Amino acid sequence: MRGLINSGIRFYLILVLVFLYLPILVMALFAFNKSPLYGLPFEFDLVWFEALAGNKRLLQAGWNSVWIALTNTVIATSLGTMAAVAFGRYTFRGKTLLQSLLFPPIAIPWLVIGTAMLVFFFWIGRSVGAPGLARGLHAILLGHVALSLPYVIFVVGARLNDYPKALEEAAATLGATPWQVFRRVSVPILAPGVVAAALFAFAVSFDQFVISYFLAPPGITTLPVEIYTSIRKGFTPEINAISSIIIFVSMGLMLIVARFYRFGGERSGNE
């Protein structure tokens, strides 16, 4: 009976994985199909990748998304890690309130947050006499950082709570300076959490549609917004091509991170 239950659970997990990955595989497969209408039989061709190379608007939108996501990752990870360390290591007035305020950006629908940010930036622009500040890549970046910070703080904070503070105290007792304790003890232990938080921040920013849609100025878009606009006008397999590139790059990065996730934590017996 137990074996039958295990087989049922295994079969259910396989169905879930197929449901999640089969549409992605089909989309990537048809990026190499010559037919623009997904016709069969399948005929291998790179025509849509060649067409993508000449689609300056889609490539520019992709570059905007990459630039915003990378910048957001650096800013959100740096600020979020410092905030997580402050929450985990220090006690100060208003700490509980600040920690509680981290939940609304995650719980509130992004449609509401996007509208609020648009109104906020528009109000700031009018206050300083520059209405153009309401929309632009700078506004999109600030919006993405605001959304990414809670995720970074939670991920790094969870990692910070997993190891005892006694390790830092032991290093200080042995004569290490505060900077040496942070660099040689805290950073290596926090590194997996920081990397995971950075990947989370990048994914949240790169995939963000609502905030980018509300705050993007005319003529400048990010990749999710451009794909949405292209689908409304008429879907082409060029979108499959750029999506396939994103999938291959993302999977490659995940494999690399998974391979070195322990950051030297495992050592051979000869060392």
GROMACS .gro file of C-alpha atoms in nm:
model
  271
    1MET     CA    1   0.000   0.000   0.000
    2ARG     CA    2   0.283   0.238   0.086
    3GLY     CA    3   0.452   0.165  -0.246
    4LEU     CA    4   0.129   0.246  -0.429
    5ILE     CA    5   0.104   0.582  -0.249
    6ASN     CA    6   0.466   0.664  -0.334
    7SER     CA    7   0.403   0.579  -0.699
    8GLY     CA    8   0.094   0.803  -0.701
    9ILE     CA    9   0.289   1.092  -0.550
   10ARG     CA   10   0.570   1.042  -0.801
   11PHE     CA   11   0.322   1.035  -1.089
   12TYR     CA   12   0.154   1.352  -0.960
   13LEU     CA   13   0.489   1.534  -0.940
   14ILE     CA   14   0.570   1.427  -1.296
   15LEU     CA   15   0.235   1.567  -1.414
   16VAL     CA   16   0.306   1.897  -1.238
   17LEU     CA   17   0.651   1.923  -1.400
   18VAL     CA   18   0.508   1.839  -1.742
   19PHE     CA   19   0.237   2.101  -1.697
   20LEU     CA   20   0.499   2.362  -1.603
   21TYR     CA   21   0.768   2.287  -1.860
   22LEU     CA   22   0.587   2.150  -2.164
   23PRO     CA   23   0.456   2.493  -2.282
   24ILE     CA   24   0.808   2.637  -2.243
   25LEU     CA   25   0.960   2.352  -2.443
   26VAL     CA   26   0.700   2.392  -2.719
   27MET     CA   27   0.766   2.766  -2.739
   28ALA     CA   28   1.143   2.712  -2.759
   29LEU     CA   29   1.098   2.439  -3.019
   30PHE     CA   30   0.887   2.653  -3.250
   31ALA     CA   31   1.145   2.930  -3.236
   32PHE     CA   32   1.341   2.703  -3.473
   33ASN     CA   33   1.044   2.630  -3.701
   34LYS     CA   34   1.046   2.799  -4.040
   35SER     CA   35   0.669   2.844  -4.054
   36PRO     CA   36   0.542   3.180  -3.916
   37LEU     CA   37   0.208   3.017  -3.829
   38TYR     CA   38   0.345   2.720  -3.632
   39GLY     CA   39   0.267   2.492  -3.925
   40LEU     CA   40   0.358   2.125  -3.932
   41PRO     CA   41   0.557   1.930  -4.033
   42PHE     CA   42   0.837   2.094  -3.838
   43GLU     CA   43   1.108   2.245  -4.058
   44PHE     CA   44   1.425   2.351  -3.878
   45ASP     CA   45   1.542   2.703  -3.959
   46LEU     CA   46   1.709   2.999  -3.785
   47VAL     CA   47   1.506   3.255  -3.979
   48TRP     CA   48   1.341   3.395  -3.665
   49PHE     CA   49   1.673   3.450  -3.492
   50GLU     CA   50   1.790   3.637  -3.802
   51ALA     CA   51   1.471   3.842  -3.794
   52LEU     CA   52   1.530   3.910  -3.423
   53ALA     CA   53   1.879   4.042  -3.503
   54GLY     CA   54   1.716   4.306  -3.723
   55ASN     CA   55   1.436   4.398  -3.480
   56LYS     CA   56   1.594   4.700  -3.315
   57ARG     CA   57   1.288   4.784  -3.107
   58LEU     CA   58   1.270   4.438  -2.947
   59LEU     CA   59   1.646   4.428  -2.889
   60GLN     CA   60   1.643   4.776  -2.733
   61ALA     CA   61   1.359   4.673  -2.503
   62GLY     CA   62   1.557   4.364  -2.406
   63TRP     CA   63   1.866   4.574  -2.331
   64ASN     CA   64   1.656   4.813  -2.121
   65SER     CA   65   1.524   4.518  -1.919
   66VAL     CA   66   1.874   4.373  -1.869
   67TRP     CA   67   2.020   4.711  -1.767
   68ILE     CA   68   1.738   4.787  -1.525
   69ALA     CA   69   1.744   4.435  -1.379
   70LEU     CA   70   2.122   4.437  -1.325
   71THR     CA   71   2.121   4.784  -1.170
   72ASN     CA   72   1.824   4.690  -0.955
   73THR     CA   73   2.002   4.373  -0.844
   74VAL     CA   74   2.310   4.565  -0.729
   75ILE     CA   75   2.114   4.837  -0.548
   76ALA     CA   76   1.845   4.615  -0.394
   77THR     CA   77   2.092   4.345  -0.286
   78SER     CA   78   2.328   4.598  -0.125
   79LEU     CA   79   2.056   4.790   0.058
   80GLY     CA   80   1.858   4.476   0.144
   81THR     CA   81   2.162   4.295   0.286
   82MET     CA   82   2.251   4.593   0.506
   83ALA     CA   83   1.891   4.618   0.623
   84ALA     CA   84   1.876   4.243   0.697
   85VAL     CA   85   2.196   4.265   0.903
   86ALA     CA   86   2.055   4.566   1.091
   87PHE     CA   87   1.728   4.384   1.164
   88GLY     CA   88   1.908   4.065   1.268
   89ARG     CA   89   2.191   4.208   1.474
   90TYR     CA   90   2.062   4.530   1.631
   91THR     CA   91   1.769   4.650   1.838
   92PHE     CA   92   1.634   5.001   1.780
   93ARG     CA   93   1.314   5.200   1.813
   94GLY     CA   94   1.060   5.127   1.540
   95LYS     CA   95   1.220   4.798   1.438
   96THR     CA   96   0.896   4.600   1.459
   97LEU     CA   97   0.707   4.865   1.262
   98LEU     CA   98   0.969   4.872   0.988
   99GLN     CA   99   0.966   4.492   0.962
  100SER     CA  100   0.586   4.498   0.936
  101LEU     CA  101   0.605   4.752   0.652
  102LEU     CA  102   0.800   4.500   0.443
  103PHE     CA  103   0.488   4.288   0.385
  104PRO     CA  104   0.254   4.533   0.202
  105PRO     CA  105   0.470   4.557  -0.116
  106ILE     CA  106   0.444   4.180  -0.144
  107ALA     CA  107   0.078   4.145  -0.045
  108ILE     CA  108  -0.070   4.445  -0.229
  109PRO     CA  109  -0.150   4.377  -0.597
  110TRP     CA  110   0.111   4.525  -0.831
  111LEU     CA  111  -0.165   4.704  -1.022
  112VAL     CA  112  -0.236   4.915  -0.714
  113ILE     CA  113   0.135   4.971  -0.648
  114GLY     CA  114   0.195   5.072  -1.010
  115THR     CA  115  -0.088   5.325  -1.000
  116ALA     CA  116   0.035   5.464  -0.668
  117MET     CA  117   0.390   5.499  -0.799
  118LEU     CA  118   0.272   5.678  -1.113
  119VAL     CA  119   0.073   5.926  -0.903
  120PHE     CA  120   0.365   5.968  -0.661
  121PHE     CA  121   0.624   6.039  -0.932
  122PHE     CA  122   0.381   6.270  -1.112
  123TRP     CA  123   0.326   6.464  -0.789
  124ILE     CA  124   0.702   6.492  -0.731
  125GLY     CA  125   0.753   6.608  -1.090
  126ARG     CA  126   0.492   6.880  -1.055
  127SER     CA  127   0.635   6.985  -0.718
  128VAL     CA  128   0.981   7.047  -0.866
  129GLY     CA  129   0.846   7.189  -1.191
  130ALA     CA  130   0.952   6.891  -1.406
  131PRO     CA  131   0.650   6.677  -1.504
  132GLY     CA  132   0.876   6.461  -1.718
  133LEU     CA  133   1.019   6.303  -1.403
  134ALA     CA  134   0.696   6.109  -1.357
  135ARG     CA  135   0.791   5.850  -1.621
  136GLY     CA  136   1.124   5.720  -1.742
  137LEU     CA  137   1.388   5.453  -1.686
  138HIS     CA  138   1.484   5.621  -1.357
  139ALA     CA  139   1.125   5.586  -1.231
  140ILE     CA  140   1.108   5.222  -1.345
  141LEU     CA  141   1.437   5.149  -1.167
  142LEU     CA  142   1.320   5.308  -0.842
  143GLY     CA  143   0.993   5.116  -0.863
  144HIS     CA  144   1.174   4.786  -0.917
  145VAL     CA  145   1.410   4.853  -0.626
  146ALA     CA  146   1.113   4.925  -0.399
  147LEU     CA  147   0.954   4.594  -0.500
  148SER     CA  148   1.274   4.390  -0.473
  149LEU     CA  149   1.391   4.514  -0.132
  150PRO     CA  150   1.146   4.310   0.080
  151TYR     CA  151   1.241   3.987  -0.100
  152VAL     CA  152   1.612   4.051  -0.047
  153ILE     CA  153   1.565   4.136   0.321
  154PHE     CA  154   1.361   3.822   0.385
  155VAL     CA  155   1.601   3.588   0.201
  156VAL     CA  156   1.918   3.730   0.356
  157GLY     CA  157   1.748   3.755   0.694
  158ALA     CA  158   1.654   3.388   0.682
  159ARG     CA  159   2.015   3.299   0.607
  160LEU     CA  160   2.135   3.529   0.885
  161ASN     CA  161   1.915   3.350   1.138
  162ASP     CA  162   2.050   3.007   1.038
  163TYR     CA  163   2.398   3.045   1.181
  164PRO     CA  164   2.484   3.130   1.543
  165LYS     CA  165   2.626   3.466   1.637
  166ALA     CA  166   2.877   3.277   1.849
  167LEU     CA  167   3.093   3.229   1.538
  168GLU     CA  168   3.142   3.604   1.511
  169GLU     CA  169   3.204   3.631   1.885
  170ALA     CA  170   3.463   3.353   1.867
  171ALA     CA  171   3.648   3.529   1.586
  172ALA     CA  172   3.645   3.855   1.783
  173THR     CA  173   3.775   3.671   2.092
  174LEU     CA  174   4.067   3.536   1.888
  175GLY     CA  175   4.172   3.890   1.801
  176ALA     CA  176   3.991   3.963   1.475
  177THR     CA  177   3.886   4.320   1.412
  178PRO     CA  178   3.519   4.397   1.332
  179TRP     CA  179   3.610   4.431   0.963
  180GLN     CA  180   3.794   4.096   0.965
  181VAL     CA  181   3.499   3.931   1.139
  182PHE     CA  182   3.262   4.066   0.875
  183ARG     CA  183   3.489   3.979   0.580
  184ARG     CA  184   3.613   3.636   0.689
  185VAL     CA  185   3.319   3.503   0.892
  186SER     CA  186   2.995   3.682   0.812
  187VAL     CA  187   3.034   3.730   0.436
  188PRO     CA  188   3.126   3.367   0.348
  189ILE     CA  189   2.836   3.234   0.555
  190LEU     CA  190   2.589   3.489   0.417
  191ALA     CA  191   2.712   3.450   0.057
  192PRO     CA  192   2.462   3.179  -0.050
  193GLY     CA  193   2.173   3.383   0.088
  194VAL     CA  194   2.300   3.701  -0.077
  195VAL     CA  195   2.339   3.527  -0.413
  196ALA     CA  196   1.991   3.376  -0.384
  197ALA     CA  197   1.850   3.718  -0.296
  198ALA     CA  198   2.032   3.876  -0.592
  199LEU     CA  199   1.885   3.619  -0.829
  200PHE     CA  200   1.542   3.682  -0.680
  201ALA     CA  201   1.583   4.059  -0.727
  202PHE     CA  202   1.695   4.012  -1.086
  203ALA     CA  203   1.401   3.784  -1.166
  204VAL     CA  204   1.148   4.019  -1.004
  205SER     CA  205   1.284   4.315  -1.199
  206PHE     CA  206   1.337   4.146  -1.536
  207ASP     CA  207   0.990   3.991  -1.533
  208GLN     CA  208   0.810   4.297  -1.397
  209PHE     CA  209   0.535   4.415  -1.631
  210VAL     CA  210   0.288   4.629  -1.434
  211ILE     CA  211   0.535   4.879  -1.286
  212SER     CA  212   0.721   4.907  -1.616
  213TYR     CA  213   0.397   4.955  -1.808
  214PHE     CA  214   0.281   5.239  -1.584
  215LEU     CA  215   0.616   5.420  -1.556
  216ALA     CA  216   0.759   5.369  -1.908
  217PRO     CA  217   0.765   5.690  -2.114
  218PRO     CA  218   0.646   5.697  -2.477
  219GLY     CA  219   0.896   5.534  -2.710
  220ILE     CA  220   1.090   5.355  -2.433
  221THR     CA  221   0.982   5.013  -2.312
  222THR     CA  222   1.111   4.706  -2.134
  223LEU     CA  223   1.096   4.356  -2.277
  224PRO     CA  224   0.772   4.244  -2.100
  225VAL     CA  225   0.595   4.561  -2.215
  226GLU     CA  226   0.727   4.527  -2.570
  227ILE     CA  227   0.620   4.162  -2.590
  228TYR     CA  228   0.274   4.256  -2.467
  229THR     CA  229   0.252   4.533  -2.727
  230SER     CA  230   0.376   4.303  -3.004
  231ILE     CA  231   0.121   4.035  -2.917
  232ARG     CA  232  -0.158   4.290  -2.936
  233LYS     CA  233  -0.049   4.394  -3.286
  234GLY     CA  234   0.022   4.044  -3.412
  235PHE     CA  235   0.230   3.761  -3.271
  236THR     CA  236   0.550   3.660  -3.453
  237PRO     CA  237   0.799   3.382  -3.371
  238GLU     CA  238   1.062   3.649  -3.308
  239ILE     CA  239   0.919   3.659  -2.956
  240ASN     CA  240   0.978   3.284  -2.936
  241ALA     CA  241   1.338   3.342  -3.042
  242ILE     CA  242   1.420   3.603  -2.777
  243SER     CA  243   1.227   3.402  -2.514
  244SER     CA  244   1.435   3.094  -2.601
  245ILE     CA  245   1.755   3.293  -2.559
  246ILE     CA  246   1.636   3.412  -2.217
  247ILE     CA  247   1.548   3.055  -2.116
  248PHE     CA  248   1.888   2.915  -2.220
  249VAL     CA  249   2.079   3.194  -2.047
  250SER     CA  250   1.867   3.166  -1.730
  251MET     CA  251   1.907   2.789  -1.710
  252GLY     CA  252   2.281   2.822  -1.767
  253LEU     CA  253   2.314   3.075  -1.485
  254MET     CA  254   2.107   2.857  -1.252
  255LEU     CA  255   2.326   2.554  -1.326
  256ILE     CA  256   2.640   2.757  -1.259
  257VAL     CA  257   2.502   2.891  -0.930
  258ALA     CA  258   2.385   2.542  -0.828
  259ARG     CA  259   2.731   2.404  -0.907
  260PHE     CA  260   2.915   2.658  -0.690
  261TYR     CA  261   2.641   2.718  -0.434
  262ARG     CA  262   2.849   2.599  -0.141
  263PHE     CA  263   3.126   2.850  -0.223
  264GLY     CA  264   3.399   2.612  -0.125
  265GLY     CA  265   3.212   2.471   0.173
  266GLU     CA  266   3.303   2.112   0.079
  267ARG     CA  267   3.668   2.026   0.110
  268SER     CA  268   3.848   1.706   0.023
  269GLY     CA  269   4.015   1.494   0.285
  270ASN     CA  270   4.364   1.585   0.155
  271GLU     CA  271   4.327   1.953   0.250
   0.00000   0.00000   0.00000
